XYZ file of C-alpha atoms in Angstrom:
700
model
C 165.336 74.998 30.947
C 168.282 73.632 28.960
C 167.208 75.394 25.787
C 167.315 78.772 27.518
C 170.866 78.072 28.696
C 171.973 77.104 25.202
C 170.314 80.146 23.673
C 172.106 82.319 26.230
C 175.470 80.719 25.423
C 174.931 81.290 21.703
C 173.846 84.906 22.207
C 176.838 85.676 24.435
C 179.208 84.257 21.831
C 177.561 86.328 19.094
C 177.603 89.441 21.325
C 181.335 89.012 21.792
C 181.906 88.506 18.060
C 179.744 91.507 17.118
C 180.589 94.091 19.782
C 184.121 93.273 20.846
C 185.784 91.494 17.924
C 183.854 93.287 15.129
C 183.528 89.936 13.396
C 179.845 88.920 13.463
C 179.160 85.270 12.680
C 175.442 85.622 11.893
C 173.169 88.285 10.453
C 171.245 90.719 12.645
C 167.975 89.039 11.676
C 169.305 85.693 12.827
C 170.608 87.179 16.063
C 167.237 88.809 16.660
C 165.487 85.505 16.067
C 167.717 83.872 18.691
C 166.946 86.572 21.229
C 163.272 86.580 20.274
C 163.034 82.877 21.029
C 164.732 83.391 24.382
C 162.345 86.229 25.252
C 159.382 84.033 24.287
C 160.580 81.281 26.598
C 161.089 83.808 29.396
C 157.603 85.210 28.831
C 156.107 81.717 28.986
C 158.220 80.733 32.003
C 159.157 83.913 33.911
C 160.203 81.813 36.882
C 162.989 80.332 34.730
C 164.753 83.544 33.769
C 167.638 82.042 35.712
C 168.830 80.516 32.458
C 171.637 83.070 31.942
C 169.593 85.617 30.046
C 171.401 88.017 27.683
C 168.029 89.797 27.433
C 169.070 91.629 30.606
C 172.438 92.812 29.313
C 173.902 95.045 26.625
C 176.746 94.578 24.148
C 179.972 92.920 25.259
C 182.921 93.742 27.482
C 185.340 96.373 26.109
C 188.350 95.061 24.207
C 191.912 95.401 25.424
C 194.125 98.146 24.009
C 191.772 101.070 24.665
C 191.382 103.163 27.766
C 188.052 102.347 29.422
C 185.307 104.963 29.706
C 182.444 104.597 32.168
C 179.242 106.004 30.698
C 177.612 108.591 32.964
C 174.270 107.474 31.512
C 174.196 103.783 30.469
C 174.014 103.065 26.742
C 171.133 100.634 26.699
C 169.895 98.304 24.002
C 166.346 98.343 22.627
C 163.602 95.791 22.869
C 162.485 94.310 19.559
C 159.207 94.090 17.680
C 158.942 91.622 14.819
C 155.309 91.997 13.785
C 152.687 94.721 13.550
C 151.040 93.123 16.584
C 154.278 93.566 18.568
C 154.353 97.246 17.607
C 150.695 97.746 18.531
C 151.384 96.077 21.871
C 154.255 98.539 22.414
C 151.823 101.442 22.207
C 149.308 99.585 24.381
C 151.954 99.093 27.096
C 152.713 102.808 27.032
C 149.021 103.605 27.468
C 148.696 101.207 30.393
C 151.848 102.439 32.104
C 150.889 106.124 31.776
C 147.158 105.472 32.366
C 146.267 107.285 29.135
C 142.776 107.538 27.752
C 142.158 105.555 24.573
C 141.704 108.720 22.519
C 144.944 110.320 23.774
C 147.454 110.237 20.874
C 150.899 108.732 21.544
C 153.166 110.780 19.278
C 156.280 108.908 18.169
C 159.444 109.449 16.186
C 160.132 106.680 13.649
C 163.628 106.445 12.185
C 165.732 103.806 10.406
C 167.812 101.563 12.642
C 171.311 102.023 11.252
C 173.490 98.918 11.196
C 176.777 100.325 12.503
C 178.711 100.892 15.710
C 177.225 102.969 18.540
C 179.268 105.993 19.562
C 178.886 108.612 22.313
C 180.420 112.069 21.757
C 180.882 114.241 24.856
C 181.079 118.003 24.376
C 181.960 120.443 27.158
C 181.366 124.120 26.447
C 180.964 123.189 22.805
C 184.306 121.364 22.488
C 184.668 117.620 21.815
C 186.472 116.139 24.808
C 185.645 112.431 24.645
C 184.288 109.744 22.324
C 183.427 106.258 23.532
C 181.973 103.074 22.097
C 178.999 101.334 23.720
C 181.054 98.446 25.124
C 178.876 96.553 27.588
C 176.529 99.504 28.029
C 178.210 100.601 31.249
C 181.841 100.809 30.158
C 183.105 101.479 26.650
C 186.365 102.188 24.843
C 187.930 105.622 24.513
C 188.178 106.247 20.765
C 188.405 110.050 20.929
C 191.418 110.352 18.640
C 189.730 108.183 16.035
C 186.389 109.996 16.228
C 188.123 113.318 15.569
C 189.080 112.038 12.097
C 185.423 111.747 10.976
C 184.226 114.655 8.824
C 180.711 114.231 10.202
C 181.849 114.629 13.841
C 182.186 118.352 14.642
C 185.222 119.317 16.706
C 183.416 122.395 18.012
C 179.744 123.282 18.310
C 178.782 126.856 17.590
C 175.938 128.861 19.080
C 173.946 128.323 22.265
C 174.811 124.803 23.361
C 174.468 123.154 26.795
C 177.561 123.246 28.975
C 177.626 119.446 28.829
C 176.171 117.655 25.821
C 176.687 113.985 25.014
C 175.507 113.243 21.484
C 174.916 109.589 20.671
C 174.553 107.941 17.322
C 175.891 105.370 14.899
C 179.131 105.173 12.940
C 178.523 103.530 9.578
C 179.805 103.171 6.023
C 177.810 103.598 2.828
C 177.582 100.781 0.290
C 179.494 102.818 -2.286
C 182.308 103.708 0.102
C 182.463 100.121 1.370
C 182.847 98.715 -2.136
C 185.562 101.220 -3.016
C 187.457 100.599 0.221
C 187.309 96.817 -0.175
C 188.565 97.099 -3.741
C 191.496 99.192 -2.535
C 192.180 96.715 0.267
C 192.174 93.818 -2.196
C 194.606 95.657 -4.490
C 197.009 96.064 -1.577
C 196.570 92.462 -0.463
C 195.107 93.734 2.824
C 192.092 92.519 4.779
C 188.775 92.579 2.905
C 185.754 93.189 5.144
C 182.631 91.029 5.124
C 180.092 93.867 5.304
C 179.839 97.634 5.916
C 179.028 97.256 9.622
C 182.076 95.098 10.201
C 184.215 97.544 8.245
C 182.918 100.560 10.174
C 183.450 98.937 13.559
C 186.920 97.686 12.703
C 187.883 101.087 11.299
C 186.740 103.083 14.318
C 188.412 100.724 16.772
C 191.939 101.058 15.383
C 194.761 101.671 17.827
C 196.346 103.868 15.148
C 194.024 106.794 14.385
C 195.806 107.365 11.065
C 194.203 104.164 9.786
C 190.782 105.389 10.904
C 191.383 108.666 9.071
C 191.831 106.729 5.831
C 188.473 104.985 6.157
C 185.245 106.557 4.779
C 183.269 106.611 8.035
C 180.144 108.664 8.712
C 178.128 109.434 11.835
C 174.345 109.760 12.247
C 173.135 111.389 15.501
C 169.903 110.082 17.015
C 170.054 110.335 20.809
C 171.898 111.756 23.799
C 173.369 110.757 27.141
C 174.394 113.203 29.855
C 173.271 116.743 29.125
C 173.222 119.792 31.413
C 170.037 121.099 29.780
C 167.859 119.988 26.891
C 166.980 122.450 24.120
C 163.528 120.971 23.467
C 160.761 119.001 25.119
C 160.428 116.387 22.386
C 162.590 113.775 20.700
C 161.931 115.369 17.319
C 162.847 118.783 18.713
C 166.219 117.553 19.940
C 166.903 115.960 16.543
C 166.187 119.340 14.924
C 168.651 120.890 17.389
C 171.300 118.334 16.370
C 170.751 119.241 12.717
C 171.191 122.906 13.535
C 174.506 122.126 15.258
C 175.782 120.470 12.096
C 175.256 116.804 12.886
C 173.883 114.431 10.290
C 170.448 113.167 11.301
C 168.654 110.518 9.260
C 166.505 112.249 6.653
C 164.036 109.371 7.029
C 163.421 110.162 10.718
C 159.815 111.318 11.011
C 157.474 112.484 13.777
C 154.195 110.542 13.565
C 150.903 110.809 15.417
C 150.755 107.202 16.626
C 151.724 103.614 16.000
C 149.455 103.201 12.963
C 151.207 106.035 11.171
C 154.547 104.651 12.366
C 153.721 101.299 10.752
C 152.962 103.057 7.474
C 156.342 104.785 7.684
C 157.970 101.418 8.484
C 156.590 99.887 5.296
C 157.722 102.883 3.289
C 161.269 102.609 4.638
C 161.287 98.849 4.048
C 160.255 99.402 0.423
C 163.081 101.933 -0.065
C 165.630 99.978 1.955
C 167.727 99.028 -1.075
C 167.919 102.660 -2.201
C 169.117 104.222 1.043
C 172.772 103.575 0.289
C 173.569 102.136 3.725
C 172.490 99.153 5.790
C 169.518 99.240 8.140
C 167.816 96.324 9.861
C 164.564 97.883 10.997
C 162.845 101.042 12.205
C 163.046 102.463 15.731
C 159.946 103.939 17.383
C 160.489 106.410 20.252
C 157.943 108.289 22.330
C 158.242 111.908 21.218
C 157.395 113.665 24.490
C 160.436 113.730 26.764
C 158.346 114.113 29.922
C 156.646 110.841 29.000
C 160.036 109.255 28.366
C 161.102 110.218 31.878
C 157.926 108.787 33.386
C 158.218 105.559 31.413
C 161.830 105.103 32.447
C 163.602 101.781 31.997
C 163.243 98.117 32.767
C 166.416 96.073 33.173
C 168.620 96.967 30.177
C 165.965 98.580 27.949
C 163.921 101.799 27.867
C 160.141 101.421 28.013
C 159.702 104.346 25.640
C 161.462 102.910 22.585
C 161.451 99.736 20.515
C 163.137 98.484 17.341
C 160.743 97.067 14.749
C 162.981 94.633 12.874
C 162.670 93.481 9.301
C 161.718 89.796 8.901
C 164.236 86.936 8.767
C 164.263 84.031 6.296
C 162.876 80.498 6.090
C 163.697 77.283 4.234
C 162.549 73.669 3.988
C 164.644 70.584 4.701
C 164.402 67.030 6.070
C 164.356 66.158 9.774
C 166.901 63.313 9.906
C 167.018 62.653 13.669
C 165.812 63.912 17.041
C 168.555 63.967 19.683
C 168.381 64.852 23.373
C 170.567 67.479 25.051
C 170.871 67.817 28.831
C 171.056 71.255 30.456
C 172.442 72.421 33.788
C 169.123 71.959 35.579
C 168.730 68.477 34.133
C 166.214 69.505 31.482
C 166.112 67.118 28.529
C 165.628 69.138 25.363
C 164.901 67.494 21.994
C 167.064 68.847 19.185
C 166.434 68.404 15.466
C 169.256 67.108 13.292
C 168.567 68.436 9.820
C 169.715 67.682 6.330
C 171.999 70.705 5.821
C 170.192 73.587 4.145
C 171.244 77.146 3.342
C 169.050 79.778 4.976
C 169.962 83.366 4.216
C 173.505 82.437 3.235
C 174.282 80.252 6.257
C 174.221 76.449 6.332
C 171.891 75.132 9.035
C 172.128 71.539 10.268
C 170.328 71.536 13.628
C 167.459 73.309 15.328
C 165.740 73.471 18.680
C 162.532 71.551 19.287
C 161.996 73.199 22.702
C 160.357 70.325 24.608
C 158.488 67.072 24.066
C 155.118 68.829 23.810
C 156.422 70.952 20.943
C 157.416 67.788 19.089
C 153.922 66.404 19.714
C 152.267 69.543 18.296
C 151.297 71.229 21.578
C 152.097 74.733 22.813
C 153.070 75.939 26.280
C 149.379 76.344 27.135
C 148.571 72.775 26.118
C 146.715 73.920 23.013
C 147.536 72.590 19.518
C 150.208 74.306 17.439
C 150.834 73.623 13.748
C 147.182 72.463 13.789
C 148.263 69.663 16.109
C 150.754 68.162 13.632
C 153.589 66.309 15.360
C 157.183 66.083 14.123
C 158.704 62.791 12.996
C 162.056 61.651 11.679
C 161.890 61.815 7.884
C 159.491 64.770 7.819
C 160.015 67.757 5.546
C 160.052 70.733 7.909
C 160.154 74.521 7.615
C 163.079 76.143 9.410
C 163.053 79.736 10.623
C 166.696 80.584 10.979
C 167.389 81.829 14.482
C 171.142 81.628 14.156
C 173.537 79.143 12.640
C 173.573 77.184 15.889
C 170.002 76.952 17.078
C 167.370 77.776 14.442
C 163.723 76.933 14.986
C 161.543 74.305 13.293
C 158.194 76.039 12.848
C 156.141 73.749 10.605
C 155.903 70.357 8.921
C 154.630 69.362 5.475
C 152.344 66.411 6.225
C 151.771 65.766 2.506
C 155.461 64.843 2.182
C 155.611 62.616 5.280
C 157.077 59.170 4.410
C 154.939 56.122 5.129
C 157.658 54.731 7.407
C 157.712 57.777 9.733
C 156.943 56.837 13.335
C 155.864 59.088 16.240
C 158.803 60.170 18.386
C 159.302 58.160 21.583
C 159.642 60.425 24.596
C 162.740 59.657 26.706
C 162.428 57.967 30.093
C 166.108 58.116 31.060
C 168.971 60.611 30.837
C 171.031 59.873 27.692
C 174.247 60.821 29.527
C 174.055 59.092 32.923
C 171.033 56.782 32.374
C 169.290 58.042 35.499
C 165.465 58.173 35.362
C 164.063 61.251 33.626
C 160.780 62.513 35.031
C 158.357 65.261 34.193
C 156.800 66.953 37.193
C 153.217 68.154 37.153
C 152.868 71.609 35.650
C 156.264 71.529 33.902
C 156.867 71.421 30.162
C 160.254 69.705 30.455
C 161.459 66.301 31.547
C 164.489 66.297 33.843
C 167.313 63.957 34.730
C 166.957 63.038 38.405
C 170.703 62.617 38.937
C 171.355 66.299 39.582
C 174.532 66.095 41.645
C 176.559 63.611 39.639
C 175.231 63.813 36.081
C 178.273 64.928 34.025
C 176.163 66.842 31.512
C 174.545 68.968 34.210
C 177.867 69.603 35.940
C 179.462 70.875 32.740
C 176.484 73.102 31.949
C 176.582 74.556 35.479
C 180.239 75.428 35.001
C 179.468 77.087 31.677
C 176.803 79.110 33.421
C 179.160 80.084 36.240
C 181.756 81.604 33.889
C 179.176 83.183 31.584
C 178.881 86.859 30.875
C 175.905 87.571 33.107
C 177.515 85.686 35.997
C 181.262 85.743 36.771
C 182.139 86.830 33.209
C 185.595 85.244 33.172
C 187.167 86.238 29.877
C 188.974 83.382 28.184
C 186.798 80.613 29.603
C 183.855 79.710 27.431
C 182.065 76.584 26.342
C 185.088 74.959 24.702
C 187.452 75.704 27.588
C 185.024 74.390 30.198
C 184.552 71.176 28.234
C 188.328 70.785 27.790
C 189.117 71.388 31.470
C 186.369 68.953 32.447
C 187.730 66.270 30.112
C 191.196 66.741 31.645
C 189.621 66.499 35.120
C 191.157 69.870 35.954
C 187.852 71.533 36.819
C 184.943 69.793 38.490
C 183.343 72.716 40.391
C 183.621 76.526 40.375
C 186.273 76.661 43.095
C 188.608 74.626 40.875
C 188.773 77.501 38.384
C 190.441 79.704 40.985
C 193.149 77.147 41.728
C 194.095 76.520 38.087
C 197.178 78.728 38.220
C 198.405 77.186 41.485
C 198.085 73.737 39.926
C 198.850 74.236 36.239
C 200.558 77.614 35.975
C 204.328 78.151 35.486
C 204.930 77.497 39.185
C 202.110 75.011 39.578
C 202.251 71.896 41.711
C 201.229 69.626 38.840
C 203.843 68.684 36.256
C 201.339 69.384 33.481
C 201.088 72.985 32.320
C 198.208 74.909 30.749
C 200.642 76.667 28.410
C 201.650 73.310 26.930
C 198.152 72.302 25.876
C 197.212 72.475 22.211
C 195.803 75.892 21.420
C 197.472 77.514 24.422
C 200.761 79.293 24.957
C 202.517 81.287 27.665
C 200.751 84.523 26.737
C 197.255 83.036 26.473
C 197.735 81.164 29.765
C 198.892 84.363 31.497
C 195.843 86.230 30.173
C 193.511 83.526 31.452
C 195.069 83.514 34.917
C 194.837 87.330 35.012
C 191.170 87.173 33.964
C 190.470 84.677 36.747
C 192.245 86.839 39.317
C 190.176 89.825 38.181
C 187.035 87.960 39.244
C 188.117 87.153 42.775
C 186.010 90.145 43.716
C 182.638 90.414 41.981
C 179.351 92.201 42.604
C 177.025 90.216 44.839
C 174.343 89.828 42.162
C 176.834 88.296 39.705
C 178.038 85.827 42.309
C 174.495 84.899 43.257
C 173.446 84.449 39.639
C 176.559 82.406 38.932
C 175.635 79.844 41.571
C 173.007 78.579 39.147
C 170.167 78.391 41.659
C 167.099 77.248 39.808
C 164.712 80.061 38.813
C 167.189 82.794 39.869
C 167.850 84.964 36.833
C 169.958 88.102 36.572
C 167.057 90.384 37.442
C 166.075 88.319 40.477
C 169.704 88.142 41.611
C 169.901 91.937 41.505
C 166.677 92.261 43.493
C 167.943 89.854 46.143
C 171.367 91.510 46.302
C 169.773 94.892 46.776
C 167.413 93.605 49.447
C 170.017 91.797 51.562
C 173.027 93.991 50.846
C 175.769 91.445 51.509
C 176.490 87.765 50.989
C 176.818 87.177 54.727
C 173.380 88.644 55.408
C 171.754 86.741 52.549
C 173.398 83.426 53.445
C 172.465 83.784 57.112
C 168.837 84.532 56.244
C 168.501 81.684 53.745
C 170.172 79.220 56.101
C 167.710 80.252 58.811
C 164.837 79.816 56.362
C 166.119 76.354 55.437
C 166.361 75.334 59.102
C 162.817 76.432 59.928
C 160.400 73.533 60.309
C 156.855 73.194 59.111
C 155.680 73.083 62.720
C 156.652 76.709 63.289
C 153.838 79.267 62.965
C 155.844 81.353 60.505
C 159.130 81.419 58.656
C 160.219 85.039 58.912
C 163.319 84.706 56.677
C 161.179 83.098 53.967
C 158.550 85.815 54.409
C 161.233 88.459 53.909
C 162.352 86.781 50.689
C 158.759 86.575 49.471
C 158.273 90.254 50.273
C 160.718 91.219 47.519
C 158.613 92.430 44.632
C 159.109 89.904 41.838
C 159.883 86.902 44.057
C 157.226 84.199 44.228
C 156.817 81.032 46.239
C 158.382 78.739 43.609
C 161.514 80.863 43.362
C 161.753 81.371 47.133
C 161.497 77.650 47.821
C 164.148 76.921 45.177
C 166.565 79.344 46.852
C 165.881 77.905 50.300
C 166.292 74.349 48.976
C 169.684 75.311 47.560
C 170.863 76.564 50.944
C 169.478 73.432 52.589
C 171.579 71.193 50.307
C 174.700 70.316 52.317
C 176.756 69.299 49.286
C 175.818 72.450 47.386
C 176.740 74.644 50.336
C 180.025 72.789 50.840
C 180.894 73.651 47.227
C 179.914 77.287 47.880
C 182.134 77.372 50.973
C 185.053 76.120 48.904
C 184.312 78.845 46.360
C 184.050 81.564 49.012
C 187.609 80.718 50.031
C 188.708 82.228 46.695
C 185.993 84.756 45.816
C 184.748 87.774 47.768
C 181.275 88.944 46.717
C 181.084 92.727 46.972
C 178.266 94.288 48.936
C 175.424 95.664 46.837
C 175.568 99.367 46.079
C 173.461 101.641 48.229
C 170.461 103.299 46.517
C 171.492 106.127 44.211
C 168.840 108.604 45.353
C 170.202 108.911 48.915
C 168.660 112.353 49.375
C 165.097 111.197 48.687
C 162.736 110.665 51.643
C 162.142 107.039 50.611
C 165.720 106.006 49.783
C 166.491 102.691 51.444
C 162.941 102.286 52.713
C 160.615 99.388 51.971
C 157.318 100.514 50.438
C 154.188 98.589 49.517
C 151.424 99.672 47.126
C 147.900 98.351 47.624
C 144.444 99.173 46.335
C 143.669 101.034 43.119
C 145.859 103.932 42.063
C 143.910 106.546 40.115
C 146.552 109.056 38.997
C 149.191 106.665 37.734
C 149.457 102.984 36.951
C 150.820 100.560 39.542
C 153.812 99.901 37.263
C 154.645 103.597 37.034
C 154.316 104.033 40.793
C 156.692 101.129 41.452
C 159.185 102.346 38.869
C 159.118 105.822 40.413
C 159.692 104.457 43.914
C 162.630 102.338 42.776
C 164.169 105.268 40.888
C 164.173 107.157 44.198
C 166.041 104.381 45.967
C 163.110 102.626 47.641
C 162.661 98.873 47.870
C 159.237 97.876 46.561
C 157.729 94.890 48.333
C 154.716 92.829 47.426
C 153.636 92.136 51.004
C 153.404 93.911 54.344
C 155.683 92.871 57.211
C 157.313 94.410 60.263
C 160.105 95.610 57.969
C 157.735 97.655 55.790
C 158.343 101.395 56.184
C 155.507 102.885 54.151
C 152.206 101.680 52.719
C 150.572 103.591 49.868
C 146.889 102.668 49.942
C 144.432 103.480 47.193
C 140.677 102.855 47.104
C 139.788 99.228 47.729
C 142.778 98.504 49.964
C 142.037 95.446 52.064
C 144.119 92.993 54.058
C 147.430 94.753 53.489
C 146.027 97.995 54.897
C 144.630 96.192 57.946
C 147.929 94.462 58.587
C 149.840 97.747 58.229
C 147.531 99.423 60.715
C 147.955 96.549 63.145
C 151.749 96.821 62.874
C 151.721 100.612 63.202
C 153.227 101.156 59.759
C 152.992 104.632 58.259
C 150.221 104.767 55.663
C 149.460 107.419 53.049
C 147.007 107.657 50.175
C 147.993 108.274 46.566
C 147.896 112.064 46.984
C 150.159 111.763 50.011
C 152.613 109.674 48.020
C 152.624 112.162 45.129
C 153.193 115.037 47.536
C 156.077 113.155 49.149
C 157.928 112.676 45.855
C 156.590 115.734 43.986
C 159.850 117.654 43.567
C 162.213 114.700 43.194
């Protein structure tokens, strides 16, 4: 879906501005609205998560100038709740996952979500040895010298402390300190910061720690990473331990008996927000029991046991002046509202997404009326929910103010870029250009996807650079990116030079060529995601990479699947793909169709001449009895939910499949097991019941 690709591009750009350049372009509420819209689209169309989803990633790549630090325990982002219903659903998901009785309380810790810069402090034998920023969640920047200058960061921890203790929290600046610092900066003619978060981030990430020492930074502790032993069995207990060690912990952090009490605390914090003295953008709810946190684990880039309940964003009314069509990399034609410029929350908004033609007509993804069935027409007065200064959302229309001349919007029948027929297939919400291989708009969007953060992540090539290189006819397919230096570098064959283009220079050209060279070897899942195969998102790409292990194995299997004919009794390579838990028939057929496309594969072959996809990493839990094995769950599980069982198996290095085949190693069968159990017995596959499974993994 083109809209999902555009949302992803916008979110990546804002991630880079916020996390790496410390220069956010939109407010947190607007950023959250962007990501919320993307999550809603993914929820409605899970098969389309291929649209470069930043919902699966964290932060942004570390900046240059700092030594890189690889986090022993990833620093993950949190999922968001925007309504009471979202928060209630969070508790309901916990109950389902843990198979809790309805009267079993789910104790939580509710604490303000500080708007600052995440920091991890590593102590060994009570001594501070390392401080690192979040970075991209996996790798951050070493800011140890700077962190030592903060009064609220202890150099040594006294008393009984774990041998290894990584304290995590947020570096921030109070409103009072921010105002005083900005006044001093203005007096000196130095840089004045836009907001306290920006000031805190820029101050901590100074290459000269003496500058950091001059800035009024503070640190709130709220979590931990690697730790040799925990001093308590609850989140609230660990926070008390942090207080005892001398760390500042939010005084508004509170242990509550359940989500209802958490919501009451949320409203209390929201009411006192202006009096706190520092910026917050919501309240974080965390499961208090640490044993439950361990059982809940993580999904993709977020923990299941925590969520951030954000404060609401803003709305405004304006006039819909035109409805344009944008074409995405999969050919999706997405209507876009051109608005009479209006200020929403301090930012001027002039366009907004209209999602698809049904949304314009007043219909939701389920075909049911939205906005009471009111359509959108040029000239209408509409309500805009700002989801970023690039792609806000039109959420309502004021029919009473509709002009008499307003006409229903005419749905497109042809691509506005290449004029090829645009068709809408049965069951789809979008209309697509049928000229997939030669439509310029789709080709450019595919290139943008290829270089994007979740895919090849080539620093220095973004939307503007792709469009410029396309216009110059320098880049027409991914392989062309890797020959740019040979053609347009200082020793290039072409007389033109990248360094001579407007906006470029010798240094910037060198950095780009170095960034391209750094991606000649990439993880298999990034390469696979970057190919832009329809329906293949980051999560699916990781599942496929883990299942096949190497590009050669995957390509051989998919080519064999593509060559199989309908006359054959079975298509074993396709069956293997379908056996991956999370892969359905639509996705599998899209992958196979890609490998069956001779022109697509010729382009991949040209790319492979320059890029070497790295084999997927072996399962982490190599000492577990199920590491590397393919397991299938069937029937009813009575002592844990199916989701928890799958998550546990994957955490131990197993591959969870949705179907039984000759490659299945173990079947866990609960009461009511049917065809899968019969097939496993026929194939001689080892089968255990739920008790047998629990005994197998009991001490792991």
